[in-house]
Coordinates of C-alpha atoms and ligand atoms in Angstrom, one line a residue:
X1 CA -90.2 13.2 46.2
X2 CA -93.4 14.5 44.3
X3 CA -95.1 17.9 45.7
X4 CA -97.4 20.5 44.4
X5 CA -96.2 24.1 44.8
X6 CA -97.2 26.5 43.3
X7 CA -94.7 28.2 41.1
X8 CA -93.8 31.3 38.4
X9 CA -93.3 29.9 35.2
X10 CA -89.5 31.5 35.8
X11 CA -89.0 29.8 39.2
X12 CA -90.5 26.1 37.6
X13 CA -88.3 26.2 35.1
X14 CA -85.2 27.2 38.3
X15 CA -86.5 24.5 40.0
X16 CA -87.1 22.4 36.6
X17 CA -83.1 23.1 36.4
X18 CA -82.1 22.0 40.2
X19 CA -84.0 18.7 40.1
X20 CA -82.3 17.7 37.1
X21 CA -78.7 18.0 38.9
X22 CA -77.5 21.3 37.2
X23 CA -74.4 22.4 38.9
X24 CA -74.2 25.8 37.6
X25 CA -76.6 28.8 36.5
X26 CA -74.8 31.6 34.4
X27 CA -76.6 34.6 34.1
X28 CA -76.9 38.2 33.0
X29 CA -80.5 39.5 34.4
X30 CA -83.6 41.2 32.2
X31 CA -86.5 41.2 32.2
X32 CA -88.4 38.5 32.0
X33 CA -86.1 36.2 32.6
X34 CA -84.1 37.2 36.0
X35 CA -86.3 35.2 38.3
X36 CA -85.0 31.8 37.1
X37 CA -81.9 33.0 39.0
X38 CA -83.1 34.7 42.0
X39 CA -85.0 31.4 42.4
X40 CA -82.0 29.4 42.5
X41 CA -79.5 31.9 44.1
X42 CA -81.6 31.7 47.2
X43 CA -82.8 27.8 46.8
X44 CA -81.9 25.9 50.0
X45 CA -81.2 22.8 47.9
X46 CA -78.6 24.6 45.3
X47 CA -77.0 25.5 48.8
X48 CA -76.8 22.5 49.9
X49 CA -75.9 21.0 46.5
X50 CA -73.0 23.7 46.0
X51 CA -74.9 24.8 42.7
X52 CA -72.8 28.0 41.1
X53 CA -75.1 31.0 40.9
X54 CA -73.6 34.3 40.8
X55 CA -74.0 37.0 38.6
X56 CA -72.0 37.3 35.1
X57 CA -71.1 40.2 33.7
X58 CA -73.1 40.0 30.6
X59 CA -74.6 37.3 28.6
X60 CA -71.5 36.3 26.8
X61 CA -69.4 35.2 30.0
X62 CA -72.5 33.5 30.8
X63 CA -72.9 31.1 27.7
X64 CA -69.2 30.4 27.8
X65 CA -68.8 29.8 31.4
X66 CA -71.7 27.3 30.7
X67 CA -70.1 26.0 27.3
X68 CA -66.9 25.5 30.2
X69 CA -69.0 23.3 32.3
X70 CA -70.8 21.1 29.6
X71 CA -67.2 20.4 28.5
X72 CA -66.5 19.0 32.2
X73 CA -69.0 16.6 31.9
X74 CA -71.1 18.9 34.3
X75 CA -74.9 20.3 33.6
X76 CA -75.3 24.1 33.2
X77 CA -77.7 26.7 32.7
X78 CA -77.5 29.8 30.9
X79 CA -80.5 32.4 31.1
X80 CA -81.0 35.3 29.7
X81 CA -83.8 38.1 27.9
X82 CA -83.8 38.3 24.4
X83 CA -81.6 41.3 23.1
X84 CA -79.0 39.4 25.6
X85 CA -79.3 36.2 23.3
X86 CA -78.0 38.8 20.3
X87 CA -74.9 39.3 23.2
X88 CA -74.4 35.9 23.5
X89 CA -75.1 35.0 20.1
X90 CA -71.0 34.1 18.9
X91 CA -70.8 31.9 21.6
X92 CA -74.8 30.3 21.5
X93 CA -74.4 29.6 17.6
X94 CA -70.2 27.7 17.8
X95 CA -71.8 25.8 20.8
X96 CA -73.7 24.3 18.0
X97 CA -71.1 24.0 16.5
X98 CA -68.5 22.6 19.3
X99 CA -71.8 21.0 20.7
X100 CA -71.8 19.8 24.3
X101 CA -70.3 16.9 26.4
X102 CA -72.7 17.9 30.1
X103 CA -76.0 18.8 29.6
X104 CA -76.8 22.6 28.3
X105 CA -79.9 24.2 29.0
X106 CA -80.1 27.9 27.3
X107 CA -83.6 29.6 28.5
X108 CA -84.7 32.8 26.5
X109 CA -87.7 34.9 27.7
X110 CA -88.7 36.9 25.3
X111 CA -90.6 40.2 25.6
X112 CA -93.4 40.4 22.9
X113 CA -94.8 43.9 23.4
X114 CA -91.9 45.1 25.1
X115 CA -93.5 45.6 28.3
X116 CA -89.9 46.4 29.5
X117 CA -87.0 45.7 26.1
X118 CA -86.1 48.2 23.3
X119 CA -87.5 45.5 21.0
X120 CA -89.5 42.1 20.0
X121 CA -87.5 39.7 18.3
X122 CA -88.0 36.4 18.7
X123 CA -85.5 34.0 19.9
X124 CA -86.8 31.1 18.0
X125 CA -85.4 32.5 15.3
X126 CA -81.3 31.9 16.7
X127 CA -82.3 28.1 17.6
X128 CA -83.1 27.7 13.6
X129 CA -79.8 29.3 12.3
X130 CA -78.2 27.3 15.0
X131 CA -79.6 24.5 13.9
X132 CA -80.3 23.3 17.8
X133 CA -83.8 21.8 19.8
X134 CA -86.4 23.7 20.5
X135 CA -88.8 24.2 23.5
X136 CA -91.4 26.3 24.2
X137 CA -93.3 25.0 27.2
X138 CA -97.5 25.6 26.9
X139 CA -97.8 26.3 30.7
X140 CA -95.8 26.2 33.9
X141 CA -96.0 22.1 34.6
X142 CA -94.5 21.7 31.0
X143 CA -92.2 24.5 32.0
X144 CA -90.7 22.3 34.7
X145 CA -90.9 19.2 33.2
X146 CA -89.3 20.2 29.2
X147 CA -86.1 21.7 31.4
X148 CA -85.2 18.4 32.4
X149 CA -86.2 16.9 28.8
X150 CA -84.3 19.4 27.4
X151 CA -80.8 18.2 29.8
X152 CA -81.6 14.9 29.1
X153 CA -82.4 15.6 24.9
X154 CA -78.8 17.9 25.1
X155 CA -77.2 14.8 26.5
X156 CA -78.7 12.4 24.7
X157 CA -77.5 14.5 20.7
X158 CA -74.5 16.5 22.5
X159 CA -76.3 19.7 21.6
X160 CA -77.3 22.8 23.1
X161 CA -80.9 22.9 23.6
X162 CA -82.5 26.3 23.3
X163 CA -85.6 26.8 25.8
X164 CA -88.2 29.5 24.9
X165 CA -90.6 31.7 26.9
X166 CA -92.7 34.6 26.9
X167 CA -93.6 37.3 29.5
X168 CA -97.0 35.9 30.0
X169 CA -95.1 32.3 30.9
X170 CA -92.3 33.4 32.7
X171 CA -94.5 35.9 35.4
X172 CA -97.3 34.0 35.7
X173 CA -98.2 31.3 38.4
X174 CA -99.6 27.6 38.3
X175 CA -99.5 24.5 40.7
X176 CA -96.7 22.5 39.6
X177 CA -95.7 19.0 40.4
X178 CA -92.4 18.2 40.8
X179 CA -90.2 14.7 39.6
X180 CA -87.7 13.7 41.5
X181 CA -84.3 15.2 42.1
X182 CA -81.4 13.9 40.4
X183 CA -77.7 14.3 41.4
X184 CA -75.3 16.1 39.7
X185 CA -72.8 14.5 37.4
X186 CA -69.2 13.3 38.0
X187 CA -66.5 15.0 36.3
X188 CA -65.6 13.9 32.9
X189 CA -64.1 14.5 29.6
X190 CA -65.0 14.6 25.9
X191 CA -63.2 11.5 23.9
X192 CA -63.2 13.9 21.1
X193 CA -60.5 17.0 21.6
X194 CA -61.1 17.9 17.7
X195 CA -64.5 18.9 18.0
X196 CA -63.9 21.7 20.8
X197 CA -61.4 23.8 18.3
X198 CA -63.0 25.5 16.1
X199 CA -59.9 25.2 13.0
X200 CA -61.7 25.6 9.5
X201 CA -60.7 21.9 9.2
X202 CA -62.2 20.9 12.5
X203 CA -65.7 22.9 12.7
X204 CA -66.2 22.1 8.6
X205 CA -65.9 18.7 10.2
X206 CA -68.9 19.5 12.9
X207 CA -70.8 21.2 10.4
X208 CA -71.7 18.4 8.0
X209 CA -72.3 16.4 11.5
X210 CA -74.8 19.2 12.6
X211 CA -76.7 18.9 9.2
X212 CA -76.5 15.6 9.7
X213 CA -78.3 15.5 13.1
X214 CA -80.5 17.7 11.5
X215 CA -83.0 14.3 10.6
X216 CA -82.7 12.7 13.3
X217 CA -83.9 16.1 16.2
X218 CA -86.7 15.8 13.9
X219 CA -87.8 12.8 14.2
X220 CA -87.1 12.9 18.1
X221 CA -89.5 16.8 18.1
X222 CA -91.9 14.4 15.4
X223 CA -92.3 11.9 18.5
X224 CA -92.1 13.7 20.9
X225 CA -94.6 13.6 24.0
X226 CA -95.0 17.8 24.0
X227 CA -96.0 17.4 20.3
X228 CA -100.1 16.7 19.8
X229 CA -102.1 16.0 17.2
X230 CA -105.8 16.4 18.0
X231 CA -108.2 14.8 15.1
X232 CA -111.4 17.6 14.3
X233 CA -113.0 19.4 11.4
X234 CA -111.9 20.9 8.1
X235 CA -110.8 24.1 10.3
X236 CA -107.0 23.4 11.5
X237 CA -105.1 25.4 14.1
X238 CA -101.4 25.0 15.1
X239 CA -100.9 26.2 18.6
X240 CA -96.8 27.2 19.9
X241 CA -95.8 27.2 23.0
X242 CA -98.5 29.1 25.2
X243 CA -100.9 29.7 22.6
X244 CA -101.9 26.1 23.3
X245 CA -103.2 27.3 27.0
X246 CA -105.0 30.4 25.1
X247 CA -106.6 28.1 22.7
X248 CA -108.0 26.0 25.5
X249 CA -108.9 28.9 27.5
X250 CA -110.3 30.0 23.9
X251 CA -112.6 26.8 23.7
X252 CA -113.2 25.8 27.6
X253 CA -111.1 22.7 27.1
X254 CA -112.9 21.6 24.0
X255 CA -112.3 22.1 20.8
X256 CA -113.7 20.7 17.5
X257 CA -111.3 22.0 14.9
X258 CA -108.4 20.0 14.1
X259 CA -105.6 20.6 16.7
X260 CA -101.4 21.0 16.1
X261 CA -99.9 21.7 20.1
X262 CA -96.1 22.2 18.8
X263 CA -93.6 22.5 21.6
X264 CA -90.5 21.1 20.2
X265 CA -88.7 21.8 17.2
X266 CA -87.8 21.7 14.9
X267 CA -91.6 21.4 13.6
X268 CA -92.2 17.9 13.0
X269 CA -93.1 18.0 9.1
X270 CA -95.1 15.1 9.1
X271 CA -97.6 16.2 11.2
X272 CA -97.9 19.6 9.5
X273 CA -98.1 17.8 6.4
X274 CA -101.0 15.6 7.7
X275 CA -102.7 18.8 9.2
X276 CA -102.3 20.6 5.2
X277 CA -103.9 17.6 3.4
X278 CA -106.8 17.4 5.6
X279 CA -107.9 21.1 6.4
X280 CA -109.3 23.6 4.6
X281 CA -107.7 26.5 6.5
X282 CA -105.2 26.8 9.4
X283 CA -105.0 29.1 12.0
X284 CA -101.4 29.6 13.5
X285 CA -101.5 31.2 16.8
X286 CA -97.6 31.8 18.0
X287 CA -96.7 34.6 20.9
X288 CA -93.9 36.6 18.9
X289 CA -93.4 37.0 15.3
X290 CA -94.9 35.1 12.2
X291 CA -91.5 32.5 13.0
X292 CA -93.9 29.0 12.1
X293 CA -96.7 31.2 10.2
X294 CA -93.7 32.6 7.6
X295 CA -92.2 29.4 6.7
X296 CA -95.5 27.3 6.3
X297 CA -96.6 30.1 4.0
X298 CA -93.3 29.5 2.5
X299 CA -92.6 32.6 -0.2
X300 CA -95.2 32.3 -2.8
X301 CA -98.4 30.7 -0.8
X302 CA -100.2 29.5 -3.1
X303 CA -102.9 27.8 -0.9
X304 CA -103.7 30.3 1.1
X305 CA -104.9 28.2 3.5
X306 CA -102.5 29.3 6.2
X307 CA -104.2 32.4 8.3
X308 CA -102.2 34.2 11.1
X309 CA -100.5 37.6 11.8
X310 CA -99.1 37.8 8.0
X311 CA -103.1 37.9 7.3
X312 CA -104.2 39.8 9.4
X313 CA -106.5 37.2 12.0
X314 CA -103.7 38.2 14.7
X315 CA -102.4 41.5 15.0
X316 CA -98.8 41.9 13.6
X317 CA -97.1 43.2 16.1
X318 CA -97.1 43.2 20.4
X319 CA -98.3 40.2 22.7
X320 CA -100.4 37.5 21.7
X321 CA -103.6 37.6 23.9
X322 CA -106.5 34.9 24.8
X323 CA -108.9 38.1 23.5
X324 CA -106.8 37.8 20.0
X325 CA -107.0 33.9 19.8
X326 CA -111.0 34.4 20.9
X327 CA -111.4 37.0 17.8
X328 CA -109.9 34.7 15.2
X329 CA -111.7 31.8 16.1
X330 CA -115.0 33.9 16.1
X331 CA -115.4 33.8 19.9
X332 CA -116.8 36.3 22.2
X333 CA -114.7 36.8 25.0
X334 CA -116.3 37.1 28.2
X335 CA -113.8 39.7 30.0
X336 CA -111.2 41.1 28.4
X337 CA -107.5 41.1 29.3
X338 CA -107.8 44.5 27.3
X339 CA -106.4 47.4 30.1
X340 CA -109.2 49.2 30.9
X341 CA -109.6 52.7 29.4
X342 CA -110.5 54.5 32.8
X343 CA -106.7 53.8 34.1
X344 CA -104.8 56.9 33.4
X345 CA -101.2 55.4 31.9
X346 CA -98.8 57.0 34.2
X347 CA -95.4 56.9 32.5
X348 CA -92.5 56.1 35.1
X349 CA -90.2 58.2 36.6
X350 CA -86.9 58.0 38.8
X351 CA -87.3 57.4 42.2
X352 CA -87.5 60.1 45.4
X353 CA -83.6 60.7 46.1
X354 CA -82.1 58.9 43.1
X355 CA -78.8 60.4 42.7
X356 CA -79.7 59.9 38.5
X357 CA -82.0 62.8 39.0
X358 CA -79.4 65.4 40.6
X359 CA -77.3 64.0 37.7
X360 CA -79.2 65.3 35.0
X361 CA -80.1 68.7 36.6
X362 CA -76.5 69.3 37.1
X363 CA -75.9 67.9 33.4
X364 CA -79.2 70.0 31.8
X365 CA -77.1 73.4 32.9
X366 CA -73.6 72.3 31.4
X367 CA -75.3 71.3 27.9
X368 CA -77.3 75.0 28.0
X369 CA -74.2 76.5 27.3
X370 CA -73.1 73.9 24.2
X371 CA -76.5 74.3 21.7
X372 CA -74.9 71.4 19.8
X373 CA -74.1 69.0 22.1
X374 CA -75.6 65.7 22.8
X375 CA -75.9 63.4 24.8
X376 CA -75.8 59.5 24.3
X377 CA -77.0 57.5 26.6
X378 CA -77.9 53.6 27.9
X379 CA -79.9 51.3 29.7
X380 CA -80.8 50.9 33.0
X381 CA -82.9 53.4 35.3
X382 CA -80.7 56.6 34.1
X383 CA -82.9 56.1 30.4
X384 CA -85.7 58.1 32.0
X385 CA -83.6 61.1 31.9
X386 CA -85.6 61.3 28.2
X387 CA -88.2 61.8 30.3
X388 CA -89.6 64.9 31.4
X389 CA -88.4 66.9 32.9
X390 CA -85.2 66.0 32.4
X391 CA -85.1 65.2 28.7
X392 CA -82.0 64.9 28.7
X393 CA -80.1 62.3 26.8
X394 CA -80.2 62.0 22.9
X395 CA -79.9 58.1 21.9
X396 CA -80.6 54.7 23.8
X397 CA -80.0 51.6 21.9
X398 CA -78.7 49.0 23.2
X399 CA -75.9 47.9 26.3
X400 CA -73.0 49.7 25.9
X401 CA -73.8 51.6 22.8
X402 CA -73.4 55.3 24.7
X403 CA -69.6 55.7 24.4
X404 CA -69.2 53.8 20.7
X405 CA -71.9 56.3 19.3
X406 CA -70.6 58.7 21.6
X407 CA -67.1 58.1 19.8
X408 CA -68.5 57.9 17.0
X409 CA -70.4 60.7 16.9
X410 CA -67.0 63.0 17.6
X411 CA -64.9 61.0 15.3
X412 CA -67.3 62.6 13.2
X413 CA -66.9 66.4 14.6
X414 CA -70.0 66.6 16.9
X415 CA -68.7 68.8 20.3
X416 CA -69.1 68.0 22.5
X417 CA -69.9 64.7 22.9
X418 CA -71.4 63.2 25.9
X419 CA -71.8 59.9 27.0
X420 CA -74.3 58.1 30.2
X421 CA -73.7 55.3 31.2
X422 CA -74.7 52.9 34.7
X423 CA -71.9 51.2 36.3
X424 CA -73.0 48.0 35.5
X425 CA -73.9 49.1 31.8
X426 CA -70.6 49.5 31.5
X427 CA -68.9 46.3 32.4
X428 CA -71.2 44.6 30.5
X429 CA -70.3 46.3 27.2
X430 CA -69.5 49.9 27.9
X431 CA -65.5 49.0 28.6
X432 CA -64.4 48.0 24.9
X433 CA -65.8 50.9 23.5
X434 CA -63.8 52.9 26.3
X435 CA -60.4 51.2 25.1
X436 CA -61.7 52.1 21.5
X437 CA -61.9 55.8 22.6
X438 CA -58.9 55.8 24.4
X439 CA -56.9 54.3 21.6
X440 CA -58.6 57.1 18.8
X441 CA -58.4 59.8 21.1
X442 CA -61.6 60.3 21.1
X443 CA -62.9 63.7 22.2
X444 CA -65.6 62.6 24.2
X445 CA -66.6 62.7 28.1
X446 CA -68.1 59.8 29.4
X447 CA -69.9 60.5 32.8
X448 CA -70.9 56.5 34.4
X449 CA -73.7 57.0 36.8
X450 CA -72.7 54.9 39.6
X451 CA -75.3 53.5 41.9
X452 CA -73.5 50.7 43.3
X453 CA -76.0 48.3 41.6
X454 CA -78.0 46.9 38.7
X455 CA -80.9 48.8 39.8
X456 CA -83.1 48.3 36.7
X457 CA -83.5 44.9 37.2
X458 CA -84.3 44.7 41.1
X459 CA -81.1 45.9 42.4
X460 CA -78.6 42.6 41.6
X461 CA -75.3 42.6 42.3
X462 CA -72.9 45.1 40.3
X463 CA -69.6 43.6 38.8
X464 CA -67.7 47.0 39.1
X465 CA -68.4 47.5 42.4
X466 CA -65.1 49.4 43.6
X467 CA -63.7 48.6 40.7
X468 CA -64.6 51.4 38.1
X469 CA -61.8 53.3 38.3
X470 CA -58.8 50.6 38.2
X471 CA -61.2 49.9 35.3
X472 CA -60.4 52.8 34.0
X473 CA -57.0 53.6 34.9
X474 CA -56.8 49.4 33.0
X475 CA -57.8 50.8 30.3
X476 CA -55.7 54.4 29.3
X477 CA -57.8 57.1 30.7
X478 CA -55.5 59.3 31.6
X479 CA -55.4 59.2 35.7
X480 CA -56.3 63.1 36.1
X481 CA -59.3 63.3 33.2
X482 CA -60.9 60.6 35.9
X483 CA -62.7 62.6 38.4
X484 CA -65.4 60.7 41.6
X485 CA -68.1 62.7 42.9
X486 CA -70.8 62.5 45.0
X487 CA -73.9 63.5 43.2
X488 CA -76.2 65.4 45.7
X489 CA -77.5 69.0 46.1
X490 CA -75.4 70.3 48.3
X491 CA -72.0 69.8 45.6
X492 CA -74.0 71.1 42.5
X493 CA -71.1 73.8 42.1
X494 CA -68.4 71.7 42.2
X495 CA -70.3 69.1 40.0
X496 CA -70.4 72.2 36.9
X497 CA -67.5 72.7 37.2
X498 CA -66.1 69.7 37.0
X499 CA -67.8 68.3 33.9
X500 CA -67.2 72.1 32.3
X501 CA -63.5 71.4 32.6
X502 CA -63.6 67.5 31.6
X503 CA -65.5 69.3 28.4
X504 CA -63.2 71.8 27.7
X505 CA -60.2 68.3 27.9
X506 CA -59.7 67.3 24.5
X507 CA -59.4 63.9 24.9
X508 CA -61.4 60.8 26.8
X509 CA -62.7 61.7 30.6
X510 CA -64.5 60.4 32.5
X511 CA -66.5 61.1 35.2
X512 CA -67.7 58.9 38.1
X513 CA -71.0 60.3 40.3
X514 CA -71.4 57.8 42.7
X515 CA -74.0 57.7 45.5
X516 CA -75.9 53.9 46.7
X517 CA -79.1 53.3 44.8
X518 CA -82.5 54.7 47.5
X519 CA -84.2 51.8 46.9
X520 CA -81.6 49.3 47.8
X521 CA -79.9 51.6 50.8
X522 CA -84.0 51.8 52.0
X523 CA -84.2 48.2 51.7
X524 CA -80.5 47.6 53.6
X525 CA -81.7 50.0 56.4
X526 CA -85.0 47.8 56.9
X527 CA -82.9 44.9 57.3
X528 CA -80.1 46.1 59.6
X529 CA -82.6 47.6 61.8
X530 CA -85.5 44.5 61.6
Ligands
TPP1 C1 -78.3 42.4 26.3 C2 -79.0 43.2 27.8 N1 -79.2 42.3 29.2 C3 -80.1 43.1 30.3 C4 -80.8 44.0 29.8 C5 -81.4 44.6 30.6 N2 -80.9 45.5 31.9 C6 -81.7 46.7 31.2 S1 -80.4 47.5 31.9 C7 -79.6 46.6 32.9 C8 -78.4 47.1 33.6 C9 -78.8 48.2 34.5 O1 -77.7 48.6 35.7 P1 -77.5 50.3 35.4 O2 -76.4 50.6 34.1 O3 -76.6 49.5 36.7 O4 -77.9 50.9 35.5 P2 -78.9 51.2 36.9 O5 -80.5 50.5 36.6 O6 -78.4 50.8 38.1 O7 -79.3 52.3 36.8 C10 -80.3 45.6 32.3 C11 -79.4 44.2 33.0 C12 -80.9 44.9 28.5 N3 -81.9 45.8 28.4 N4 -80.1 44.3 27.0

């Protein structure tokens, strides 16, 4: 049934995947990708069709589970934010070596300008690195359509396909015209067993297959309906993904320059060569890093024709926006997308009634007695402990790094060396670091600030709920040094004493202040009342 629905880019991808006949979505939350999985989790169609959609412990487990689905012939969608692909990278790159059986599509949402991220890395590098096809939608309709095309291509070439989007695509809405609903695949098994066992002999054979496939993939991209060439004057523009949308906006849909719209990679070399021959200057518009611009310029850039982020026409860092495109084309903006200068920026803050606040107040009190104390922390709501009034943490690098950095610093002689990590981050990547610390008897005090949810990304279930003490015990933390407490002002003295005792203990200790996230609690009470 063809319908017209208003959807976010993320939701368009979710619906596209459901209509393309997925059997499961595998994901760990992270802005701006979270809404894809949430849409599937709330979809009556997904429920009716028994589509699997629980949150995974991290992006790597998500990627591997999806590869398992593909192995048995069914279609799987994997979703994550860009930094999640660093976590999933081992499985992701090697899935190009095994190849796929059922369709496997990996959606990665990049966050240029770092609206809610630690960096602005561009996932297209990973797609090229793994040598798999990449799709990059120019608008929400393409996002919807492309997911099906990506599943089709994945099944045709037996490779995973990367769909790369950026924040603006993920989080803006447009009307989508849907296609019909396709059935899920039946269970079936790959014929070539060897390709799934990446022993060196098999891996070498598979790598040659992957290399040989590159010509086919380029040919497919060359003929793709998502890549289009429009004849114009001797000034050329190549626009990738959402940049094409901004370009059309700049010219009200009518542009007299020679245009190349690219939404499918590997790069269609013939079309680019054609533009190189006919145009004196080529402006490269891409949201993210100068991934293509760098390839086109080459190391020597002796043509001087290629313009973009590297030559200053577009700012080197940050999200691309319609203003940048207009400025680069010499078109004056009518409305500006820059922030209104009169709006005073408000730094984010921990909520009133948040348990993390009590933890930091008490921790700061203890730390006053230790001038050398360092608190390595992690990613979650509790990262806001870096800001005033707390200024309680010294680091936030990548998920799980709190425990391992504290271990390294303690190994190097720091005392006291503390870590503060959230419950979801602990199960995502903290567990293995804690095992390292236990094995080497490092002298660290770990605070797992447990609010029973993944609050930062909107309150998804946290994989460790009800299991954290058992996990710590299982890893080998001494039971008398795993201490649970409720972080409320009434318990302030008790918690302070507890932290002091555990700091003095020479070895690994874990303190678990546990109190439900105030937002989740309020939401739950409201629902109960309703
Ligand atoms: C590799 C990676 N995946 C996902 C994210 C997005 N993200 C940021 S914090 C967070 C989890 C926070 O949950 P928790 O540790 O329980 O802390 P809380 O926010 O509940 O205080 C997630 C999923 C990220 N920054 N990096």
